[in-house]
Amino acid sequence: MWTMIVERLWFFRYVHAKNLAAINEEWSSRRETSSWNALRVRRQLISGISLAVNRYVRIIQALMALLPLLGLLGTVTGMIQIFNVVAVAGTTNARLMAAGVSAATIPTMAGLVAALSGFWFAVYFRKRARLEVQKAGELLAIESECGEGA
């Protein structure tokens, strides 16, 4: 998850501006920008930007949902360790039981911390993607409004 988050930060910081400049150059080099064909080209350019800015966002969101579950898997293994200690040594060995409790809580905490930290970035990337697609739409100006819902 963190690899994808770092990649998205890199993309928005260094790559996206070049992509916007390239589509702006392509759109500006057109002779006309109000025909049906031109509007379809505009829609295709905006779609390409939308795909680029939304890349990995869904995967980050899915990982956010899975990480706490993986933490719970660690909880289950820790509880099995506690039950094993109780079966072998009884309830008198508190030190071994504490090790099992530790083994049960640390993975759960790690899963929750990873999911919560990923949550902030997922929300940020979703908002940023929406704003960048809107900016791309405004960047590709249309000479007249004929043909697109007018």
Short mmCIF file of C-alpha atoms in Angstrom, two decimals, residues 6-119:
data_model
loop_
_atom_site.label_atom_id
_atom_site.label_comp_id
_atom_site.label_asym_id
_atom_site.label_seq_id
_atom_site.Cartn_x
_atom_site.Cartn_y
_atom_site.Cartn_z
CA VAL A 6 4.44 7.05 -2.63
CA GLU A 7 3.91 6.47 -6.37
CA ARG A 8 0.75 8.62 -6.30
CA LEU A 9 2.55 11.39 -4.42
CA TRP A 10 5.36 11.23 -6.98
CA PHE A 11 2.85 11.27 -9.83
CA PHE A 12 1.00 14.35 -8.57
CA ARG A 13 4.24 16.17 -7.73
CA TYR A 14 6.28 15.49 -10.89
CA VAL A 15 4.40 13.68 -13.66
CA HIS A 16 0.89 15.11 -13.73
CA ALA A 17 1.90 18.66 -14.68
CA LYS A 18 3.72 17.30 -17.73
CA ASN A 19 0.65 15.27 -18.71
CA LEU A 20 -1.56 18.36 -18.44
CA ALA A 21 0.89 20.38 -20.53
CA ALA A 22 0.92 17.65 -23.18
CA ILE A 23 -2.85 17.47 -23.51
CA ASN A 24 -3.08 21.26 -23.51
CA GLU A 25 -0.54 21.37 -26.32
CA GLU A 26 -2.45 18.72 -28.26
CA TRP A 27 -5.73 20.58 -27.77
CA SER A 28 -4.24 23.98 -28.63
CA SER A 29 -2.75 22.64 -31.85
CA ARG A 30 -6.22 21.76 -33.19
CA ARG A 31 -7.61 24.09 -35.83
CA GLU A 32 -11.11 23.94 -34.47
CA THR A 33 -12.40 22.97 -31.06
CA SER A 34 -16.17 23.11 -31.40
CA SER A 35 -17.08 20.34 -33.87
CA TRP A 36 -18.50 17.01 -32.80
CA ASN A 37 -15.18 15.27 -33.51
CA ALA A 38 -13.25 17.87 -31.52
CA LEU A 39 -15.58 17.43 -28.57
CA ARG A 40 -15.01 13.66 -28.68
CA VAL A 41 -11.24 14.22 -28.75
CA ARG A 42 -11.62 16.56 -25.76
CA ARG A 43 -13.64 13.93 -23.91
CA GLN A 44 -10.97 11.32 -24.70
CA LEU A 45 -8.19 13.58 -23.41
CA ILE A 46 -10.08 14.25 -20.18
CA SER A 47 -10.78 10.52 -19.83
CA GLY A 48 -7.07 9.77 -20.15
CA ILE A 49 -6.30 12.27 -17.40
CA SER A 50 -9.05 10.75 -15.25
CA LEU A 51 -7.58 7.27 -15.65
CA ALA A 52 -4.09 8.54 -14.82
CA VAL A 53 -5.07 10.45 -11.68
CA ASN A 54 -7.32 7.66 -10.34
CA ARG A 55 -4.74 4.92 -10.78
CA TYR A 56 -4.22 2.77 -7.63
CA VAL A 57 -6.83 4.70 -5.60
CA ARG A 58 -9.25 1.75 -5.55
CA ILE A 59 -6.45 -0.65 -4.65
CA ILE A 60 -5.39 1.59 -1.75
CA GLN A 61 -9.02 1.64 -0.56
CA ALA A 62 -9.24 -2.16 -0.80
CA LEU A 63 -6.02 -2.57 1.17
CA MET A 64 -7.38 -0.22 3.81
CA ALA A 65 -10.28 -2.64 4.26
CA LEU A 66 -8.04 -5.73 4.29
CA LEU A 67 -5.31 -4.59 6.68
CA PRO A 68 -7.47 -4.70 9.84
CA LEU A 69 -8.59 -8.19 8.83
CA LEU A 70 -4.98 -9.30 8.55
CA GLY A 71 -4.44 -7.81 12.00
CA LEU A 72 -7.32 -9.93 13.27
CA LEU A 73 -5.62 -12.97 11.81
CA GLY A 74 -2.66 -12.12 14.05
CA THR A 75 -5.08 -11.87 16.96
CA VAL A 76 -6.34 -15.37 16.25
CA THR A 77 -2.81 -16.79 16.19
CA GLY A 78 -2.04 -15.04 19.49
CA MET A 79 -5.20 -16.45 21.05
CA ILE A 80 -4.24 -19.93 19.86
CA GLN A 81 -0.88 -19.41 21.56
CA ILE A 82 -2.67 -18.44 24.81
CA PHE A 83 -4.92 -21.50 24.63
CA ASN A 84 -1.86 -23.68 24.06
CA VAL A 85 -0.20 -22.21 27.18
CA VAL A 86 -3.36 -22.78 29.22
CA ALA A 87 -3.59 -26.38 27.97
CA VAL A 88 0.06 -27.18 28.73
CA ALA A 89 0.92 -25.08 31.80
CA GLY A 90 -2.51 -24.20 33.14
CA THR A 91 -3.48 -20.71 34.21
CA THR A 92 -0.60 -20.39 36.66
CA ASN A 93 2.06 -19.22 34.18
CA ALA A 94 1.19 -15.55 33.68
CA ARG A 95 4.43 -14.77 31.81
CA LEU A 96 3.63 -17.20 28.97
CA MET A 97 0.03 -15.98 28.83
CA ALA A 98 1.23 -12.37 28.59
CA ALA A 99 3.40 -13.31 25.63
CA GLY A 100 0.30 -14.70 23.92
CA VAL A 101 -1.68 -11.55 24.69
CA SER A 102 1.14 -9.49 23.22
CA ALA A 103 1.17 -11.71 20.14
CA ALA A 104 -2.58 -11.15 19.87
CA THR A 105 -2.64 -7.36 20.22
CA ILE A 106 0.41 -6.19 18.28
CA PRO A 107 -0.76 -7.42 14.84
CA THR A 108 -4.22 -5.96 15.44
CA MET A 109 -2.74 -2.60 16.33
CA ALA A 110 -0.41 -2.69 13.34
CA GLY A 111 -3.29 -3.48 10.98
CA LEU A 112 -5.39 -0.65 12.37
CA VAL A 113 -2.54 1.88 12.26
CA ALA A 114 -1.72 0.96 8.67
CA ALA A 115 -5.38 1.17 7.64
CA LEU A 116 -5.95 4.51 9.35
CA SER A 117 -2.84 6.05 7.87
CA GLY A 118 -3.88 4.81 4.43
CA PHE A 119 -7.36 6.27 4.93
#
